[in-house]
Amino acid sequence: EAVGGGYGHLLDEFKHFLQDNIGNLDKETTYQLIMNHGRMDVMLYYAELNSDYDRLITHHVQRREWTKALDVLAKTSDAELFYRHSPIMMQHTPLGTTNAWINASKANPTLLDPRKLIHALVRYDSSNNPPGHQANQAVRYLQHCIKNLGCKDPVVLQYLASLYAKQPDEQNLIGFLEEHGGAGGGALDLDYCMRLCTAEGKREARVRIFTLTGRYEQAVDAALELGDVELAKANADAALDSEELRKRLWLKIAKHAIAEEGDVRQAIAFIEESDVVKIEDILPFFPDFTLIDDFKDSICKSLEDYHRHIEDLTRGMEEATKSSELIRRDMAELRGRFGFVRAGQRCGFCRGPAMATSLYLFPCNHTFHATCLFQWTTQHYLSDVDAQRARQLLAQVEG
């Protein structure tokens, strides 16, 4: 015991010596002397005094002391140490490593660059998650970066998309695509995501990518291939810029319902849902021996609509005929009318002499120069586009 006590006293005295002379000792020489005597405990103490976290982490990692390595990593603000040691730690202690990253980013949001940690995320092994922690730690960290740190790095977004694509449920991937790859100019590369979805067999996500990129015809085809008629109809209605395209897409859905599913009644129901498809449009898709009872009501409704349309056209033609007769009568009455312009009469707009240039004389005896009247009417009654067109026509007439 006396020997042990004396040794402990000498060890404490040596540690005090190291502490008091920390600034005067050459680090590498001191490390070498300590290691030559096999004093690992003293080496760790000296490394702690020097804040030599790299050496401490390396030591604990080599001995698979993951908790101690994480404790040391939590003390450092050197990003390079995170990048250097995270791959092996993410492989063996993913939960603790992810927590260390998140805590470091909370203390200093700009300390770590998520892109530089992807090489560590690739090493993630879910089998090393502690019991009761089933969450994907790689996904958890990237979600933290994107949602809490506002990361918009395309490489980070694409890697998270690749992780979502490997999950059985497509909903996380679909929500991610809509949030970061929408029409608002998202940073996510949708072409890359399309290749991912194709490789991983994410068929519904492929439909959403077609929708987000405005490729509605491909979206309808993919939705029908998936067997999701409702999704196909939603994409058909989304093609608002082209009524012709909308009609073609609705007809494609109706043809699928008749040819692939043999459901005539469902195809008839599409007519009520869509404002661009009529019964006569889908009749060619019906089998030759289809009972008319299945769509008798639709045919009758279509004929009634045509009848109303014909009546509307007839009324319009009658009104146009009456209007033309009134115009001819007015023109005949005006043909014999005349007026007088006094020598001193002036333009109602510019107040210049009325007879200085071509003019218009109204029944109320007001006079206006033709150019003044043209400028006033184009300014007050026409849009910029129509006014420009009127000027072009006037130039052609005068030319």
C-alpha positions as a printed Julia matrix, in Angstrom:
399×3 Matrix{Float64}:
   0.0    0.0     0.0
   2.88   2.33    0.76
   4.33   1.64   -2.66
   0.94   2.19   -4.3
   0.44   5.4    -2.37
   3.87   6.63   -3.36
   3.19   5.85   -7.0
  -0.13   7.69   -6.89
   1.61  10.67   -5.33
   4.24  10.69   -8.07
   1.54  10.39  -10.76
  -0.37  13.37   -9.35
   2.86  15.33   -9.13
   3.66  14.53  -12.77
   0.21  15.64  -13.9
   0.66  18.9   -12.02
   3.99  19.31  -13.76
   2.34  18.84  -17.14
  -0.39  21.3   -16.29
   2.0   23.96  -15.02
   4.35  23.68  -17.99
   1.81  23.07  -20.76
   3.06  26.03  -22.74
   6.74  25.11  -22.47
   6.61  21.47  -23.51
   6.95  20.27  -27.1
   3.78  18.3   -27.78
   5.11  15.57  -30.01
   8.18  14.96  -27.84
   6.07  14.82  -24.71
   3.59  12.43  -26.31
   6.44  10.2   -27.44
   8.02  10.08  -23.95
   4.71   9.26  -22.31
   3.87   6.51  -24.83
   7.38   5.02  -24.52
   6.52   4.34  -20.9
   3.1    2.92  -21.81
   1.27   5.55  -19.8
  -2.02   5.67  -21.76
  -3.89   7.37  -18.9
  -1.29  10.14  -18.76
  -1.41  10.5   -22.55
  -5.18  11.03  -22.42
  -4.75  13.55  -19.6
  -2.09  15.46  -21.56
  -4.28  15.41  -24.7
  -7.17  16.79  -22.65
  -4.94  19.6   -21.36
  -3.99  20.48  -24.95
  -7.6   20.2   -26.2
  -6.19  17.64  -28.62
  -9.65  16.29  -29.47
  -8.51  14.62  -32.67
  -6.11  12.37  -30.75
  -8.72  11.65  -28.07
 -11.44  10.73  -30.57
  -9.04   8.55  -32.56
  -8.03   6.74  -29.37
 -11.64   6.03  -28.33
 -12.67   5.01  -31.84
  -9.81   2.54  -32.11
 -11.01   0.95  -28.86
 -14.66   1.11  -30.02
 -15.5    3.35  -27.08
 -18.24   5.11  -29.0
 -19.86   6.94  -26.08
 -16.52   8.43  -24.97
 -15.74   9.42  -28.56
 -19.1   11.18  -28.8
 -18.48  12.98  -25.5
 -15.22  14.37  -26.87
 -16.81  15.27  -30.21
 -19.47  17.26  -28.35
 -16.73  19.5   -26.86
 -15.2   20.58  -30.15
 -16.23  23.36  -32.52
 -13.85  22.17  -35.22
 -15.94  21.13  -38.22
 -13.05  19.17  -39.72
 -13.12  16.79  -36.77
 -16.78  16.1   -37.46
 -16.09  15.43  -41.14
 -13.06  13.2   -40.35
 -14.55  10.96  -37.67
 -18.26  10.91  -38.53
 -18.22   8.12  -41.16
 -17.12   5.33  -38.81
 -19.15   6.74  -35.92
 -22.27   6.99  -38.09
 -21.8    3.34  -38.96
 -21.46   2.12  -35.37
 -23.42   4.65  -33.29
 -25.86   6.39  -35.66
 -28.24   7.8   -33.05
 -25.51   9.41  -30.96
 -23.69  10.74  -34.02
 -26.87  12.26  -35.43
 -27.64  13.85  -32.06
 -24.12  15.31  -31.99
 -24.62  16.86  -35.44
 -28.0   18.31  -34.54
 -26.77  19.72  -31.22
 -23.74  21.26  -32.92
 -25.98  22.92  -35.53
 -28.25  24.28  -32.8
 -25.27  25.9   -31.09
 -23.87  27.18  -34.39
 -26.14  26.73  -37.46
 -23.27  27.4   -39.88
 -20.7   25.07  -38.26
 -21.45  21.99  -40.36
 -22.02  21.75  -44.09
 -24.57  18.93  -44.66
 -23.07  18.21  -48.08
 -19.72  17.33  -46.45
 -21.46  14.83  -44.17
 -23.05  12.84  -46.98
 -20.03  10.53  -47.08
 -20.84   9.72  -43.44
 -24.56   9.3   -44.11
 -23.73   6.72  -46.77
 -22.15   4.59  -44.01
 -25.35   4.62  -41.92
 -26.25   1.15  -40.66
 -29.78   0.96  -39.25
 -29.0   -2.33  -37.49
 -26.87  -0.36  -35.02
 -29.8    1.79  -33.87
 -30.49   1.33  -30.15
 -33.58  -0.75  -29.26
 -36.75   1.3   -29.63
 -35.21   3.75  -32.12
 -36.38   2.67  -35.56
 -36.26   6.07  -37.26
 -33.83   6.43  -40.15
 -31.13   8.66  -38.65
 -29.83   9.81  -42.04
 -33.32  10.99  -43.0
 -33.75  12.57  -39.56
 -30.6   14.67  -39.89
 -31.33  15.81  -43.44
 -34.89  16.73  -42.47
 -33.44  18.84  -39.64
 -31.1   20.6   -42.08
 -33.85  21.37  -44.58
 -36.67  22.29  -42.2
 -34.77  23.95  -39.35
 -31.62  25.26  -41.01
 -33.2   26.21  -44.36
 -30.73  24.15  -46.4
 -31.44  24.39  -50.16
 -28.33  22.61  -51.42
 -29.47  20.54  -54.45
 -27.05  17.73  -53.55
 -28.56  17.44  -50.06
 -32.1   17.55  -51.44
 -31.33  14.87  -54.0
 -29.75  12.58  -51.43
 -32.78  12.89  -49.16
 -35.0   12.14  -52.16
 -32.97   8.97  -52.79
 -33.5    7.9   -49.18
 -37.25   8.53  -49.43
 -37.32   6.51  -52.67
 -36.03   3.46  -50.79
 -38.89   3.58  -48.27
 -41.88   1.27  -48.93
 -44.42   4.07  -48.47
 -44.34   6.68  -51.24
 -46.13   9.45  -49.32
 -42.98  11.0   -47.8
 -41.38  11.09  -51.23
 -44.49  12.57  -52.87
 -44.79  15.29  -50.21
 -41.09  16.09  -50.58
 -41.4   16.34  -54.37
 -44.36  18.71  -54.12
 -42.63  20.91  -51.54
 -39.23  21.22  -53.18
 -39.84  20.52  -56.86
 -42.99  22.48  -57.61
 -43.71  25.1   -60.2
 -42.38  27.79  -57.89
 -38.84  27.06  -58.96
 -37.85  24.41  -56.44
 -34.19  23.43  -56.05
 -34.92  19.73  -56.49
 -33.88  18.18  -59.82
 -37.07  16.45  -60.94
 -35.35  14.67  -63.84
 -33.02  13.03  -61.33
 -36.02  12.16  -59.15
 -37.78  10.62  -62.15
 -34.81   8.29  -62.67
 -34.9    7.44  -58.98
 -38.61   6.63  -59.05
 -38.21   4.51  -62.16
 -35.33   2.56  -60.64
 -37.14   2.03  -57.32
 -40.55   1.33  -58.86
 -42.27   4.35  -57.28
 -45.12   4.59  -59.77
 -47.35   7.08  -57.96
 -44.41   9.41  -57.38
 -43.66   9.25  -61.12
 -47.2   10.48  -61.8
 -46.66  13.43  -59.45
 -43.42  14.36  -61.19
 -45.19  14.37  -64.55
 -47.83  16.63  -62.98
 -45.27  19.01  -61.46
 -43.49  19.37  -64.79
 -46.73  20.01  -66.7
 -46.58  16.74  -68.66
 -50.24  15.94  -68.09
 -50.6   13.4   -70.89
 -47.75  11.28  -69.49
 -49.25  11.75  -66.02
 -52.62  10.41  -67.19
 -50.95   7.45  -68.92
 -48.93   6.62  -65.81
 -51.98   6.99  -63.54
 -54.04   4.66  -65.73
 -51.17   2.19  -65.77
 -51.22   2.42  -61.99
 -54.98   1.83  -62.02
 -55.73   5.12  -60.25
 -58.56   6.62  -62.32
 -59.15   9.47  -59.84
 -55.53  10.57  -60.14
 -55.82  10.39  -63.92
 -58.94  12.59  -63.86
 -57.21  15.13  -61.62
 -54.37  15.42  -64.12
 -56.77  15.68  -67.05
 -58.49  18.63  -65.38
 -55.13  20.24  -64.56
 -54.44  20.9   -68.27
 -56.25  24.25  -68.13
 -54.22  25.91  -70.89
 -55.57  23.69  -73.65
 -59.19  22.58  -73.96
 -58.17  20.29  -76.81
 -55.65  18.53  -74.56
 -58.17  18.24  -71.73
 -60.67  16.62  -74.08
 -58.06  14.21  -75.42
 -57.08  13.19  -71.89
 -60.68  12.66  -70.77
 -61.3   10.53  -73.87
 -58.23   8.49  -73.02
 -59.63   7.85  -69.54
 -63.05   6.92  -70.95
 -61.44   4.56  -73.46
 -59.5    2.92  -70.63
 -62.69   2.44  -68.61
 -64.44   0.78  -71.58
 -61.61  -1.17  -73.16
 -59.63  -2.24  -70.1
 -62.29  -2.46  -67.41
 -65.41  -3.01  -69.56
 -67.25  -0.45  -67.44
 -69.6    1.41  -69.79
 -71.49   3.06  -66.94
 -68.28   4.55  -65.54
 -67.43   5.96  -68.96
 -70.9    7.52  -69.13
 -70.32   9.04  -65.68
 -67.22  10.8   -67.05
 -69.51  12.88  -69.28
 -71.15  14.38  -66.21
 -67.79  15.08  -64.57
 -66.17  16.69  -67.58
 -67.36  19.75  -69.46
 -65.4   18.86  -72.6
 -66.59  15.32  -73.4
 -69.98  14.41  -74.86
 -71.71  11.1   -75.5
 -70.94  11.18  -79.21
 -67.21  11.49  -78.41
 -67.09   8.17  -76.58
 -69.56   6.19  -78.71
 -66.77   4.87  -80.98
 -65.19   3.19  -77.95
 -68.25   1.05  -77.17
 -68.34  -2.59  -78.24
 -70.54  -3.35  -81.24
 -73.22  -5.13  -79.2
 -73.49  -2.75  -76.25
 -77.04  -2.36  -74.93
 -78.36   1.14  -75.49
 -80.05   0.99  -72.08
 -76.69   1.71  -70.48
 -76.43   5.15  -72.05
 -79.95   5.94  -73.25
 -80.31   8.82  -70.79
 -77.01  10.32  -71.89
 -78.02  10.22  -75.56
 -81.34  11.89  -74.75
 -79.58  14.57  -72.72
 -77.11  15.17  -75.54
 -79.94  15.53  -78.06
 -81.72  17.97  -75.75
 -78.51  20.01  -75.42
 -78.17  20.13  -79.2
 -81.8   21.19  -79.52
 -81.29  24.04  -77.05
 -78.12  25.06  -78.85
 -79.95  25.16  -82.19
 -82.71  27.28  -80.66
 -80.1   29.69  -79.27
 -78.48  29.96  -82.71
 -81.87  30.55  -84.33
 -82.68  33.36  -81.9
 -79.24  34.85  -82.47
 -79.75  34.8   -86.25
 -83.16  36.45  -85.9
 -81.74  39.19  -83.71
 -78.84  39.72  -86.12
 -81.32  39.99  -89.04
 -83.39  42.59  -87.15
 -80.28  44.54  -86.28
 -79.09  44.59  -89.88
 -82.5   45.82  -91.04
 -82.39  48.66  -88.5
 -78.87  49.59  -89.61
 -79.89  49.64  -93.28
 -82.89  51.83  -92.4
 -80.7   54.26  -90.45
 -78.19  54.39  -93.3
 -80.97  55.13  -95.78
 -82.27  57.95  -93.6
 -78.78  59.41  -93.1
 -77.98  59.3   -96.81
 -80.09  62.41  -97.42
 -79.06  64.34  -94.3
 -76.6   67.23  -94.38
 -75.3   69.97  -92.11
 -73.48  73.32  -92.23
 -70.11  74.19  -90.74
 -69.72  77.86  -89.96
 -66.48  79.61  -90.94
 -65.63  80.37  -87.31
 -66.59  76.95  -85.87
 -63.86  75.19  -83.88
 -62.85  71.61  -83.04
 -64.44  70.42  -79.8
 -61.09  69.02  -78.57
 -58.19  71.22  -79.67
 -60.3   74.38  -80.22
 -58.54  74.95  -83.54
 -60.43  76.05  -86.68
 -62.72  73.16  -87.61
 -62.16  73.49  -91.35
 -58.36  73.43  -91.11
 -58.33  69.66  -91.78
 -60.67  66.7   -92.26
 -63.43  66.68  -89.69
 -66.54  64.93  -88.37
 -69.87  66.82  -88.09
 -72.39  65.27  -85.71
 -76.2   65.76  -85.81
 -75.89  67.92  -82.71
 -73.74  70.26  -84.86
 -70.54  69.58  -82.88
 -67.41  69.3   -85.01
 -64.17  67.43  -84.31
 -60.98  67.05  -86.25
 -60.59  63.44  -87.44
 -57.15  63.14  -85.81
 -58.39  64.63  -82.51
 -61.39  62.32  -82.39
 -59.21  59.29  -83.19
 -56.74  60.12  -80.4
 -59.49  60.69  -77.84
 -61.41  57.51  -78.6
 -58.31  55.28  -78.65
 -57.15  56.78  -75.35
 -60.45  56.4   -73.5
 -62.13  53.37  -75.05
 -59.42  50.99  -76.28
 -56.76  48.9   -74.54
 -53.12  49.47  -75.4
 -53.12  46.48  -77.73
 -56.34  47.51  -79.5
 -55.16  51.12  -79.77
 -51.92  49.99  -81.41
 -53.89  47.84  -83.83
 -56.18  50.8   -84.67
 -53.15  52.98  -85.44
 -51.78  50.33  -87.77
 -55.1   50.11  -89.63
 -55.34  53.89  -89.91
 -51.82  54.03  -91.33
 -52.77  51.41  -93.93
 -55.89  53.36  -94.92
 -54.08  56.66  -95.18
 -51.12  55.04  -96.95
